[in-house]
C-alpha cells in the first residue's frame, strides 16, 4: 500500500458511532459528500465503515476490486440467519458456481415460458381493481408480485396457500433489519425465525416433489441444472436458493411498480407518450418477449424510475482485503456501504437530477453512459441482480396492460413521502382506478 492515511470523516460517538444520524438525517450522505468527496469514514451499526459514492467508487467496489469485498460479511447479521446459505450471502468460488447454475432459469429462453403466467395473473388483478375502483397500490402490487414469484418459482397454487406464504415472507422481511436480534417469540427477529421455519417446511416439500417430477417452474430448472462437470445443487442448496429467490423477487418489484404508477400519474405527458407506444400492440392479444423488446419509451420510463426511486438505496460489504482508493487506505475488517440512491442524484452525472425526465436516457442524451456505473438500481458488475431480466419483463407486462386499458388518479389526503426498506410512498399510493 502506498499510504496509511485512512479516509476523512468521523467515527462519531463511542459504541453508537454515527448510526442515529445515518438512520434519521436525510442529508447524511449529502453533507459528508460535500465535505469529503466520494470516500469517507463513519461508524455504523457497531462497525467502522467506509462509505463510497459515485461511478468511479462504485466501479471499484462492484467490478474491478470485487475480491476485496465479502457480501456475507457485509449485510447485517440477521441476514445470515434468515436467508441462510443462499447466493446473496455467498462469496468467491462457491458463489460463482451457484450463480452459473442458477442463471439459465432466470434468463434467455426460459423467460419466454413465464410470460403467459405473468399476463394471466396480471389480468386477474386488473379485473379485481376494476371492481374495487379505489385501493392502495403498494398492498396490491405486493400480492400481485408475490403471486407471480410463487407460482413461477415454486408452482404455488393461488389462493389460501399463496396468501399464507406471502404473510410468512412479510414476517421474515420484518426481521432482516430488526435492531433487537433476540430470538424470542414476541420479538420481530423471533417471529421472523418462526416464519422462516414454516417457509422452509413448505419449500422442502416442493423441492422433493420437483426432484421426483420436474415441471416448467424455476425450481424444476434449478433441480435439473448441471455445471460443466455435471455437478448439481444439493437439496439443501436448492431449498436455500428457492427461499432467497422468492424473497428477493417481490418486494423490490412491488416498490418499483408503485413508484412507476405514481410518477405516471404525476406526469401526464409521459403517460401519454408511453400509452401511444402501446397502441401498436393493442390488437395483438397476448404479449410476447419479442414485443416486450419493442417498447423503447417504456424502457426509458423504467430506467428513470430505477434512477430516481431505486428500491434498494444502498448495499453493504465486508472489507476482507485492505485496499486503497483515491489516496485513502481502508483496512480489512471494516464494513463498506456503497450508495446507490445518492449516486443516482449526483448533478455531475444527471442534469436536474431531482426531475423525473425519462428522456435523459434517449439515444441523443444517454446521460447514464458518460461514466460506467452511473445507474446501479440493480447493482452492477459480475454480481448484478440475477433477477434483473425477470423483473424488467414482469414490470413491462404489468405496465403495458395498465397503459393500454386503464386510467388512474392519486386520491387526496395521503402522504407520498418516501419511507421504509425498500423505499415506498408512505401511505402506499391510494388511487381511483377505471377502464379507459
Ligand atoms: C425491481 C426489482 C429488483 C431490484 C430493484 C433488485 C435490486 C437488486 C440489487 C441492487 C442487487 C445487488 C445488491 C448489492 O450489490 O448488494 C440485487 C441482487 C440480487 N437480486 Fe435483485 N432486484 C430486483 C428483482 C429481483 C428478482 C425478481 C429476483 C429473483 C427472481 C432477484 C434476485 C436477486 C439475487 C439472488 C441477488 C443476489 C445476486 C448475487 O449476489 O449474485 N432480484 N438485486
Tab-separated table of C-alpha atoms and ligand atoms in Angstrom:
chain	number	residue	atom	x	y	z
A	1	UNK	CA	0.000	0.000	0.000
A	2	UNK	CA	1.256	3.463	-0.903
A	3	UNK	CA	-0.422	5.229	2.015
A	4	UNK	CA	-1.645	4.595	5.530
A	5	UNK	CA	-3.982	7.601	5.536
A	6	UNK	CA	-7.456	6.391	6.425
A	7	UNK	CA	-10.434	8.165	4.777
A	8	UNK	CA	-11.571	11.548	6.144
A	9	UNK	CA	-14.752	11.695	8.263
A	10	UNK	CA	-15.739	10.935	11.843
A	11	UNK	CA	-16.415	7.784	13.860
A	12	UNK	CA	-18.935	9.770	15.966
A	13	UNK	CA	-19.890	8.695	19.487
A	14	UNK	CA	-18.451	5.689	21.336
A	15	UNK	CA	-20.473	2.496	20.578
A	16	UNK	CA	-23.294	4.306	18.723
A	17	UNK	CA	-20.947	5.882	16.202
A	18	UNK	CA	-22.994	7.876	13.686
A	19	UNK	CA	-25.787	5.294	13.449
A	20	UNK	CA	-28.526	7.676	14.636
A	21	UNK	CA	-27.736	10.456	12.161
A	22	UNK	CA	-27.361	7.827	9.445
A	23	UNK	CA	-30.840	6.484	10.203
A	24	UNK	CA	-32.651	9.766	10.809
A	25	UNK	CA	-30.834	12.533	8.906
A	26	UNK	CA	-31.993	12.537	5.262
A	27	UNK	CA	-28.919	14.567	4.310
A	28	UNK	CA	-26.374	12.291	5.998
A	29	UNK	CA	-24.567	11.307	2.801
A	30	UNK	CA	-25.043	14.690	1.104
A	31	UNK	CA	-23.331	16.671	3.874
A	32	UNK	CA	-20.380	14.317	4.036
A	33	UNK	CA	-20.042	14.000	0.270
A	34	UNK	CA	-19.868	17.798	0.014
A	35	UNK	CA	-17.241	17.900	2.744
A	36	UNK	CA	-15.104	14.857	1.922
A	37	UNK	CA	-15.963	13.619	-1.600
A	38	UNK	CA	-16.513	10.080	-2.832
A	39	UNK	CA	-14.931	8.194	0.095
A	40	UNK	CA	-15.303	8.898	3.806
A	41	UNK	CA	-15.321	7.032	7.088
A	42	UNK	CA	-18.076	6.739	9.661
A	43	UNK	CA	-19.213	4.193	12.283
A	44	UNK	CA	-22.471	2.338	11.667
A	45	UNK	CA	-24.262	-0.492	13.467
A	46	UNK	CA	-21.246	-1.098	15.690
A	47	UNK	CA	-18.602	-1.234	12.959
A	48	UNK	CA	-16.080	1.170	11.426
A	49	UNK	CA	-17.491	1.837	7.985
A	50	UNK	CA	-16.267	3.332	4.746
A	51	UNK	CA	-18.908	4.973	2.547
A	52	UNK	CA	-18.282	5.044	-1.203
A	53	UNK	CA	-20.222	7.239	-3.626
A	54	UNK	CA	-20.210	7.980	-7.355
A	55	UNK	CA	-19.459	5.997	-10.519
A	56	UNK	CA	-15.703	5.635	-10.023
A	57	UNK	CA	-16.097	4.372	-6.455
A	58	UNK	CA	-18.913	2.026	-7.461
A	59	UNK	CA	-16.921	0.575	-10.338
A	60	UNK	CA	-14.128	-0.121	-7.845
A	61	UNK	CA	-16.486	-1.901	-5.408
A	62	UNK	CA	-18.756	-3.701	-7.859
A	63	UNK	CA	-16.310	-4.642	-10.572
A	64	UNK	CA	-12.572	-4.018	-10.557
A	65	UNK	CA	-11.883	-4.895	-6.880
A	66	UNK	CA	-14.765	-7.247	-6.162
A	67	UNK	CA	-12.458	-9.810	-4.472
A	68	UNK	CA	-11.545	-7.308	-1.753
A	69	UNK	CA	-15.133	-7.485	-0.532
A	70	UNK	CA	-17.472	-10.047	1.010
A	71	UNK	CA	-21.240	-9.992	0.808
A	72	UNK	CA	-21.559	-12.421	3.692
A	73	UNK	CA	-19.514	-10.191	5.982
A	74	UNK	CA	-21.282	-7.055	4.796
A	75	UNK	CA	-25.007	-7.447	5.315
A	76	UNK	CA	-26.353	-7.256	8.888
A	77	UNK	CA	-26.031	-10.447	10.965
A	78	UNK	CA	-29.792	-11.131	10.778
A	79	UNK	CA	-29.458	-11.730	7.027
A	80	UNK	CA	-27.068	-14.639	7.595
A	81	UNK	CA	-29.538	-16.385	9.856
A	82	UNK	CA	-32.737	-15.599	7.987
A	83	UNK	CA	-31.517	-16.030	4.407
A	84	UNK	CA	-29.032	-18.810	5.244
A	85	UNK	CA	-26.616	-20.284	2.756
A	86	UNK	CA	-28.067	-18.600	-0.306
A	87	UNK	CA	-26.460	-16.829	-3.267
A	88	UNK	CA	-26.971	-13.428	-1.681
A	89	UNK	CA	-24.627	-14.345	1.169
A	90	UNK	CA	-22.051	-16.419	-0.642
A	91	UNK	CA	-18.641	-15.348	-1.865
A	92	UNK	CA	-15.788	-16.468	-4.101
A	93	UNK	CA	-15.835	-19.788	-5.942
A	94	UNK	CA	-18.921	-21.083	-4.129
A	95	UNK	CA	-20.872	-18.035	-5.291
A	96	UNK	CA	-19.569	-18.241	-8.866
A	97	UNK	CA	-20.512	-21.913	-9.175
A	98	UNK	CA	-24.025	-21.440	-7.803
A	99	UNK	CA	-24.675	-18.328	-9.837
A	100	UNK	CA	-23.688	-20.170	-13.023
A	101	UNK	CA	-26.123	-22.952	-12.153
A	102	UNK	CA	-28.952	-20.518	-11.420
A	103	UNK	CA	-28.561	-18.079	-14.315
A	104	UNK	CA	-30.310	-20.091	-17.079
A	105	UNK	CA	-33.575	-20.327	-15.089
A	106	UNK	CA	-33.838	-16.531	-14.982
A	107	UNK	CA	-32.510	-15.511	-18.389
A	108	UNK	CA	-32.803	-16.124	-22.127
A	109	UNK	CA	-35.235	-18.703	-23.493
A	110	UNK	CA	-36.565	-19.656	-20.024
A	111	UNK	CA	-38.154	-16.217	-19.715
A	112	UNK	CA	-40.448	-16.832	-22.690
A	113	UNK	CA	-42.186	-19.601	-20.702
A	114	UNK	CA	-43.087	-17.172	-17.925
A	115	UNK	CA	-44.881	-14.508	-19.993
A	116	UNK	CA	-48.274	-16.242	-20.144
A	117	UNK	CA	-48.437	-16.841	-16.385
A	118	UNK	CA	-47.431	-13.244	-15.626
A	119	UNK	CA	-50.101	-11.957	-18.010
A	120	UNK	CA	-52.796	-14.247	-16.621
A	121	UNK	CA	-52.101	-13.212	-13.031
A	122	UNK	CA	-51.920	-9.540	-14.061
A	123	UNK	CA	-55.299	-9.771	-15.827
A	124	UNK	CA	-56.944	-11.257	-12.746
A	125	UNK	CA	-55.685	-8.331	-10.647
A	126	UNK	CA	-56.779	-5.771	-13.241
A	127	UNK	CA	-60.277	-7.205	-13.079
A	128	UNK	CA	-60.260	-7.075	-9.286
A	129	UNK	CA	-59.041	-3.442	-9.315
A	130	UNK	CA	-61.722	-2.515	-11.825
A	131	UNK	CA	-64.317	-3.818	-9.391
A	132	UNK	CA	-62.726	-2.223	-6.323
A	133	UNK	CA	-62.286	1.188	-8.021
A	134	UNK	CA	-60.289	2.553	-5.058
A	135	UNK	CA	-57.395	0.760	-3.353
A	136	UNK	CA	-53.824	1.075	-2.078
A	137	UNK	CA	-51.466	0.092	-4.857
A	138	UNK	CA	-48.469	-0.896	-2.737
A	139	UNK	CA	-50.509	-3.621	-0.959
A	140	UNK	CA	-51.980	-4.805	-4.236
A	141	UNK	CA	-48.653	-4.937	-6.055
A	142	UNK	CA	-47.217	-6.841	-3.123
A	143	UNK	CA	-49.806	-9.572	-3.579
A	144	UNK	CA	-49.531	-9.491	-7.362
A	145	UNK	CA	-45.743	-9.808	-7.417
A	146	UNK	CA	-45.833	-12.493	-4.749
A	147	UNK	CA	-48.390	-14.499	-6.720
A	148	UNK	CA	-46.180	-14.205	-9.791
A	149	UNK	CA	-42.984	-15.123	-7.921
A	150	UNK	CA	-44.502	-18.023	-6.004
A	151	UNK	CA	-46.343	-19.505	-8.992
A	152	UNK	CA	-43.382	-19.240	-11.342
A	153	UNK	CA	-40.717	-20.208	-8.867
A	154	UNK	CA	-42.488	-22.882	-6.857
A	155	UNK	CA	-45.671	-23.582	-8.765
A	156	UNK	CA	-47.695	-22.443	-5.707
A	157	UNK	CA	-51.453	-22.505	-6.182
A	158	UNK	CA	-53.062	-19.057	-5.944
A	159	UNK	CA	-55.497	-18.512	-3.066
A	160	UNK	CA	-55.135	-19.698	0.523
A	161	UNK	CA	-51.689	-21.302	0.087
A	162	UNK	CA	-50.309	-18.198	-1.654
A	163	UNK	CA	-51.745	-15.838	0.979
A	164	UNK	CA	-50.248	-17.847	3.831
A	165	UNK	CA	-46.801	-17.894	2.215
A	166	UNK	CA	-46.993	-14.188	1.429
A	167	UNK	CA	-47.708	-13.356	5.089
A	168	UNK	CA	-44.834	-15.559	6.216
A	169	UNK	CA	-42.481	-13.678	3.873
A	170	UNK	CA	-43.622	-10.314	5.211
A	171	UNK	CA	-42.807	-11.514	8.743
A	172	UNK	CA	-39.426	-12.808	7.547
A	173	UNK	CA	-38.607	-9.483	5.860
A	174	UNK	CA	-39.516	-7.542	9.024
A	175	UNK	CA	-36.800	-9.435	10.891
A	176	UNK	CA	-33.956	-8.643	8.496
A	177	UNK	CA	-33.303	-5.154	9.833
A	178	UNK	CA	-34.701	-5.772	13.354
A	179	UNK	CA	-32.490	-3.980	15.858
A	180	UNK	CA	-33.176	-6.476	18.673
A	181	UNK	CA	-31.729	-9.804	17.484
A	182	UNK	CA	-33.061	-11.860	20.439
A	183	UNK	CA	-34.835	-14.956	19.103
A	184	UNK	CA	-37.843	-14.660	21.457
A	185	UNK	CA	-41.399	-15.414	20.289
A	186	UNK	CA	-42.518	-11.762	20.653
A	187	UNK	CA	-39.528	-10.005	19.004
A	188	UNK	CA	-39.542	-9.184	15.280
A	189	UNK	CA	-36.489	-11.360	14.887
A	190	UNK	CA	-38.060	-14.284	16.786
A	191	UNK	CA	-41.201	-14.075	14.656
A	192	UNK	CA	-39.067	-13.923	11.512
A	193	UNK	CA	-37.226	-17.094	12.567
A	194	UNK	CA	-40.516	-18.904	13.144
A	195	UNK	CA	-41.765	-17.724	9.728
A	196	UNK	CA	-38.529	-18.918	8.104
A	197	UNK	CA	-39.024	-22.390	9.590
A	198	UNK	CA	-42.551	-22.616	8.228
A	199	UNK	CA	-41.431	-21.412	4.787
A	200	UNK	CA	-38.597	-23.952	4.817
A	201	UNK	CA	-41.035	-26.762	5.602
A	202	UNK	CA	-43.131	-25.802	2.606
A	203	UNK	CA	-40.190	-25.267	0.257
A	204	UNK	CA	-38.593	-28.588	1.285
A	205	UNK	CA	-41.788	-30.407	0.383
A	206	UNK	CA	-41.947	-28.707	-3.042
A	207	UNK	CA	-38.235	-29.326	-3.738
A	208	UNK	CA	-38.790	-33.038	-3.088
A	209	UNK	CA	-41.803	-33.091	-5.400
A	210	UNK	CA	-39.815	-31.393	-8.185
A	211	UNK	CA	-36.928	-33.807	-7.762
A	212	UNK	CA	-39.406	-36.631	-8.450
A	213	UNK	CA	-41.481	-34.876	-11.115
A	214	UNK	CA	-39.979	-31.721	-12.628
A	215	UNK	CA	-42.428	-29.234	-14.166
A	216	UNK	CA	-41.679	-25.989	-16.018
A	217	UNK	CA	-41.246	-23.728	-12.994
A	218	UNK	CA	-37.943	-22.111	-11.983
A	219	UNK	CA	-37.378	-24.620	-9.211
A	220	UNK	CA	-37.614	-27.508	-11.671
A	221	UNK	CA	-34.964	-25.850	-13.833
A	222	UNK	CA	-32.761	-25.452	-10.767
A	223	UNK	CA	-33.285	-29.117	-9.839
A	224	UNK	CA	-32.133	-30.136	-13.330
A	225	UNK	CA	-29.270	-27.601	-13.635
A	226	UNK	CA	-25.773	-29.101	-14.156
A	227	UNK	CA	-22.413	-27.338	-14.455
A	228	UNK	CA	-19.696	-28.312	-16.964
A	229	UNK	CA	-18.506	-31.077	-14.599
A	230	UNK	CA	-22.000	-32.472	-14.204
A	231	UNK	CA	-22.414	-31.148	-10.629
A	232	UNK	CA	-25.845	-30.023	-9.455
A	233	UNK	CA	-27.286	-28.110	-6.499
A	234	UNK	CA	-27.794	-30.283	-3.402
A	235	UNK	CA	-31.223	-30.467	-1.779
A	236	UNK	CA	-30.076	-28.135	0.983
A	237	UNK	CA	-28.798	-25.626	-1.587
A	238	UNK	CA	-31.987	-25.842	-3.632
A	239	UNK	CA	-34.067	-25.038	-0.569
A	240	UNK	CA	-31.908	-22.056	0.429
A	241	UNK	CA	-31.814	-20.633	-3.111
A	242	UNK	CA	-35.564	-21.056	-3.626
A	243	UNK	CA	-36.266	-19.182	-0.396
A	244	UNK	CA	-33.909	-16.392	-1.466
A	245	UNK	CA	-35.416	-16.005	-4.940
A	246	UNK	CA	-38.924	-15.796	-3.502
A	247	UNK	CA	-37.779	-13.215	-1.010
A	248	UNK	CA	-35.663	-11.081	-3.375
A	249	UNK	CA	-38.132	-11.358	-6.214
A	250	UNK	CA	-41.157	-9.496	-4.977
A	251	UNK	CA	-40.696	-6.602	-2.502
A	252	UNK	CA	-38.277	-4.811	-4.812
A	253	UNK	CA	-40.540	-5.204	-7.838
A	254	UNK	CA	-43.515	-4.069	-5.739
A	255	UNK	CA	-41.966	-0.742	-4.809
A	256	UNK	CA	-40.713	-0.058	-8.313
A	257	UNK	CA	-44.174	-0.679	-9.782
A	258	UNK	CA	-45.722	1.583	-7.133
A	259	UNK	CA	-43.335	4.436	-7.990
A	260	UNK	CA	-43.887	3.842	-11.696
A	261	UNK	CA	-47.651	4.359	-11.309
A	262	UNK	CA	-47.115	7.374	-9.066
A	263	UNK	CA	-44.736	9.081	-11.493
A	264	UNK	CA	-47.005	8.330	-14.454
A	265	UNK	CA	-49.956	9.906	-12.621
A	266	UNK	CA	-47.847	12.955	-11.807
A	267	UNK	CA	-46.544	13.337	-15.373
A	268	UNK	CA	-49.474	13.033	-17.812
A	269	UNK	CA	-47.274	13.909	-20.806
A	270	UNK	CA	-45.016	10.926	-20.043
A	271	UNK	CA	-48.050	8.690	-19.540
A	272	UNK	CA	-49.486	9.816	-22.878
A	273	UNK	CA	-46.277	9.026	-24.795
A	274	UNK	CA	-45.931	5.660	-23.095
A	275	UNK	CA	-49.563	4.946	-23.941
A	276	UNK	CA	-49.126	5.842	-27.615
A	277	UNK	CA	-46.259	3.386	-27.821
A	278	UNK	CA	-48.636	0.640	-26.681
A	279	UNK	CA	-51.152	1.299	-29.459
A	280	UNK	CA	-49.247	-0.828	-31.941
A	281	UNK	CA	-49.728	-3.862	-29.700
A	282	UNK	CA	-53.410	-3.195	-29.000
A	283	UNK	CA	-54.842	-5.828	-31.347
A	284	UNK	CA	-52.243	-8.461	-30.743
A	285	UNK	CA	-53.801	-10.078	-27.655
A	286	UNK	CA	-51.148	-11.785	-25.547
A	287	UNK	CA	-47.704	-10.211	-25.412
A	288	UNK	CA	-44.524	-11.962	-26.485
A	289	UNK	CA	-40.913	-11.458	-25.404
A	290	UNK	CA	-40.242	-10.005	-28.848
A	291	UNK	CA	-42.956	-7.374	-28.426
A	292	UNK	CA	-41.713	-6.534	-24.952
A	293	UNK	CA	-38.377	-5.760	-26.609
A	294	UNK	CA	-40.049	-3.161	-28.833
A	295	UNK	CA	-41.036	-0.617	-26.189
A	296	UNK	CA	-38.100	1.831	-26.097
A	297	UNK	CA	-40.040	4.631	-24.427
A	298	UNK	CA	-41.331	2.372	-21.644
A	299	UNK	CA	-37.718	1.223	-21.189
A	300	UNK	CA	-36.689	4.850	-20.613
A	301	UNK	CA	-39.515	5.412	-18.154
A	302	UNK	CA	-38.445	2.347	-16.181
A	303	UNK	CA	-34.804	3.463	-16.199
A	304	UNK	CA	-35.901	6.811	-14.802
A	305	UNK	CA	-37.915	5.121	-12.031
A	306	UNK	CA	-34.853	2.975	-11.264
A	307	UNK	CA	-32.711	6.116	-11.086
A	308	UNK	CA	-34.975	8.398	-9.075
A	309	UNK	CA	-36.722	5.762	-6.945
A	310	UNK	CA	-34.321	2.838	-6.549
A	311	UNK	CA	-35.913	0.059	-4.474
A	312	UNK	CA	-32.538	-0.767	-2.922
A	313	UNK	CA	-30.941	2.514	-1.829
A	314	UNK	CA	-27.503	1.081	-0.985
A	315	UNK	CA	-25.538	-2.110	-0.479
A	316	UNK	CA	-23.246	-3.426	2.254
A	317	UNK	CA	-19.981	-5.325	2.002
A	318	UNK	CA	-17.352	-6.541	4.426
A	319	UNK	CA	-13.786	-5.488	3.566
A	320	UNK	CA	-11.828	-8.755	3.520
A	321	UNK	CA	-8.632	-7.422	1.892
A	322	UNK	CA	-7.234	-3.977	2.647
A	323	UNK	CA	-7.431	-1.527	-0.240
A	324	UNK	CA	-6.528	1.945	-1.383
A	325	UNK	CA	-8.838	4.329	-3.222
A	326	UNK	CA	-8.077	7.953	-4.110
A	327	UNK	CA	-5.119	8.096	-1.738
A	328	UNK	CA	-7.081	6.627	1.217
A	329	UNK	CA	-6.268	3.338	2.910
A	330	UNK	CA	-9.024	1.067	4.242
A	331	UNK	CA	-8.015	-1.903	6.430
A	332	UNK	CA	-9.573	-5.369	6.319
A	333	UNK	CA	-12.373	-5.838	8.863
A	334	UNK	CA	-14.227	-2.624	8.102
A	335	UNK	CA	-17.737	-2.537	6.739
A	336	UNK	CA	-18.372	-0.861	3.377
A	337	UNK	CA	-21.541	0.950	2.372
A	338	UNK	CA	-21.966	1.767	-1.296
A	339	UNK	CA	-24.524	4.440	-2.127
A	340	UNK	CA	-26.987	3.732	-4.937
A	341	UNK	CA	-29.750	6.331	-4.399
A	342	UNK	CA	-27.330	9.148	-3.675
A	343	UNK	CA	-25.154	8.371	-6.709
A	344	UNK	CA	-28.279	8.494	-8.887
A	345	UNK	CA	-28.869	12.111	-7.822
A	346	UNK	CA	-25.396	13.490	-8.469
A	347	UNK	CA	-25.580	16.600	-10.652
A	348	UNK	CA	-22.147	15.701	-12.066
A	349	UNK	CA	-23.897	12.822	-13.865
A	350	UNK	CA	-27.536	13.792	-14.313
A	351	UNK	CA	-28.862	17.180	-15.385
A	352	UNK	CA	-31.512	18.482	-12.943
A	353	UNK	CA	-31.292	15.212	-11.042
A	354	UNK	CA	-34.430	15.811	-8.939
A	355	UNK	CA	-36.599	15.990	-12.092
A	356	UNK	CA	-38.448	12.962	-13.429
A	357	UNK	CA	-37.245	13.025	-17.032
A	358	UNK	CA	-37.197	9.696	-18.950
A	359	UNK	CA	-35.677	11.429	-21.989
A	360	UNK	CA	-32.346	11.682	-20.207
A	361	UNK	CA	-31.988	8.081	-21.427
A	362	UNK	CA	-32.885	8.882	-25.066
A	363	UNK	CA	-30.305	7.884	-27.706
A	364	UNK	CA	-29.317	11.576	-28.054
A	365	UNK	CA	-28.692	12.161	-24.349
A	366	UNK	CA	-27.723	8.846	-22.721
A	367	UNK	CA	-26.739	10.628	-19.511
A	368	UNK	CA	-26.010	7.327	-17.765
A	369	UNK	CA	-23.424	6.338	-20.390
A	370	UNK	CA	-20.967	9.167	-19.718
A	371	UNK	CA	-19.425	7.118	-16.905
A	372	UNK	CA	-19.899	3.399	-16.297
A	373	UNK	CA	-21.681	2.508	-13.022
A	374	UNK	CA	-23.825	5.667	-13.012
A	375	UNK	CA	-27.067	3.675	-12.938
A	376	UNK	CA	-26.940	0.830	-10.444
A	377	UNK	CA	-30.511	0.258	-9.236
A	378	UNK	CA	-29.914	-3.479	-9.794
A	379	UNK	CA	-26.313	-3.351	-8.564
A	380	UNK	CA	-23.616	-3.915	-11.191
A	381	UNK	CA	-20.635	-5.977	-12.339
A	382	UNK	CA	-20.453	-9.760	-12.016
A	383	UNK	CA	-22.926	-9.724	-9.109
A	384	UNK	CA	-25.576	-7.568	-10.731
A	385	UNK	CA	-29.085	-8.645	-9.658
A	386	UNK	CA	-29.678	-12.138	-11.014
A	387	UNK	CA	-33.393	-11.347	-11.395
A	388	UNK	CA	-32.925	-8.170	-13.474
A	389	UNK	CA	-34.278	-9.612	-16.747
A	390	UNK	CA	-37.156	-11.325	-14.947
A	391	UNK	CA	-38.091	-8.176	-13.005
A	392	UNK	CA	-37.937	-5.944	-16.084
A	393	UNK	CA	-40.087	-8.345	-18.061
A	394	UNK	CA	-42.640	-8.536	-15.263
A	395	UNK	CA	-42.821	-4.759	-14.836
A	396	UNK	CA	-43.196	-4.221	-18.577
A	397	UNK	CA	-46.077	-6.683	-18.817
A	398	UNK	CA	-47.930	-5.024	-15.935
A	399	UNK	CA	-47.178	-1.531	-17.293
A	400	UNK	CA	-48.242	-2.426	-20.855
A	401	UNK	CA	-51.666	-3.589	-19.644
A	402	UNK	CA	-52.164	-0.587	-17.376
A	403	UNK	CA	-51.191	1.885	-20.087
A	404	UNK	CA	-53.290	0.439	-22.843
A	405	UNK	CA	-56.514	-0.092	-20.932
A	406	UNK	CA	-56.727	1.927	-17.697
A	407	UNK	CA	-56.705	5.374	-16.127
A	408	UNK	CA	-55.884	6.160	-12.525
A	409	UNK	CA	-55.650	9.211	-10.296
A	410	UNK	CA	-53.977	9.757	-6.942
A	411	UNK	CA	-56.516	10.153	-4.104
A	412	UNK	CA	-56.131	13.249	-1.893
A	413	UNK	CA	-55.127	13.314	1.803
A	414	UNK	CA	-52.275	10.850	1.782
A	415	UNK	CA	-48.536	11.077	2.323
A	416	UNK	CA	-46.428	10.302	-0.718
A	417	UNK	CA	-43.164	10.871	1.143
A	418	UNK	CA	-40.572	8.153	0.872
A	419	UNK	CA	-40.209	5.664	3.743
A	420	UNK	CA	-39.135	2.122	4.609
A	421	UNK	CA	-36.881	-0.551	3.162
A	422	UNK	CA	-37.403	-0.927	0.264
A	423	UNK	CA	-38.333	2.749	-0.244
A	424	UNK	CA	-42.013	3.350	-0.872
A	425	UNK	CA	-44.586	6.157	-0.670
A	426	UNK	CA	-45.601	6.374	2.999
A	427	UNK	CA	-49.323	5.690	2.568
A	428	UNK	CA	-48.735	3.163	-0.181
A	429	UNK	CA	-50.318	5.188	-3.030
A	430	UNK	CA	-54.108	5.176	-2.775
A	431	UNK	CA	-55.725	5.568	-6.188
A	432	UNK	CA	-59.026	5.753	-8.056
A	433	UNK	CA	-58.874	3.313	-10.967
A	434	UNK	CA	-61.080	2.831	-14.032
A	435	UNK	CA	-61.046	1.340	-17.521
A	436	UNK	CA	-60.407	3.827	-20.327
B	1	LIG	C1	-37.259	-4.201	-9.383
B	1	LIG	C2	-36.801	-5.340	-8.936
B	1	LIG	C3	-35.441	-5.601	-8.345
B	1	LIG	C4	-34.492	-4.716	-7.881
B	1	LIG	C5	-34.560	-3.190	-7.851
B	1	LIG	C6	-33.370	-5.505	-7.419
B	1	LIG	C7	-32.199	-4.977	-6.908
B	1	LIG	C8	-31.074	-5.727	-6.601
B	1	LIG	C9	-29.799	-5.166	-6.211
B	1	LIG	C10	-29.493	-3.681	-6.045
B	1	LIG	C11	-28.950	-6.191	-6.017
B	1	LIG	C12	-27.473	-6.061	-5.644
B	1	LIG	C13	-27.293	-5.766	-4.176
B	1	LIG	C14	-25.841	-5.484	-3.828
B	1	LIG	O1	-24.998	-5.185	-4.687
B	1	LIG	O2	-25.517	-5.519	-2.643
B	1	LIG	C15	-29.674	-7.418	-6.259
B	1	LIG	C16	-29.141	-8.691	-6.132
B	1	LIG	C17	-29.899	-9.828	-6.242
B	1	LIG	N1	-31.214	-9.922	-6.659
B	1	LIG	FE1	-32.399	-8.390	-7.227
B	1	LIG	N2	-33.659	-6.839	-7.583
B	1	LIG	C18	-34.912	-6.935	-8.158
B	1	LIG	C19	-35.572	-8.100	-8.520
B	1	LIG	C20	-35.105	-9.367	-8.289
B	1	LIG	C21	-35.778	-10.581	-8.668
B	1	LIG	C22	-37.104	-10.638	-9.428
B	1	LIG	C23	-35.017	-11.615	-8.213
B	1	LIG	C24	-35.226	-13.116	-8.336
B	1	LIG	C25	-36.132	-13.718	-9.058
B	1	LIG	C26	-33.833	-11.056	-7.582
B	1	LIG	C27	-32.819	-11.768	-7.007
B	1	LIG	C28	-31.603	-11.231	-6.625
B	1	LIG	C29	-30.485	-12.065	-6.143
B	1	LIG	C30	-30.483	-13.561	-5.939
B	1	LIG	C31	-29.409	-11.170	-5.917
B	1	LIG	C32	-28.000	-11.553	-5.478
B	1	LIG	C33	-27.181	-11.846	-6.741
B	1	LIG	C34	-25.725	-12.239	-6.482
B	1	LIG	O3	-25.191	-11.921	-5.455
B	1	LIG	O4	-25.134	-12.873	-7.365
B	1	LIG	N3	-33.924	-9.689	-7.655
B	1	LIG	N4	-30.961	-7.104	-6.633
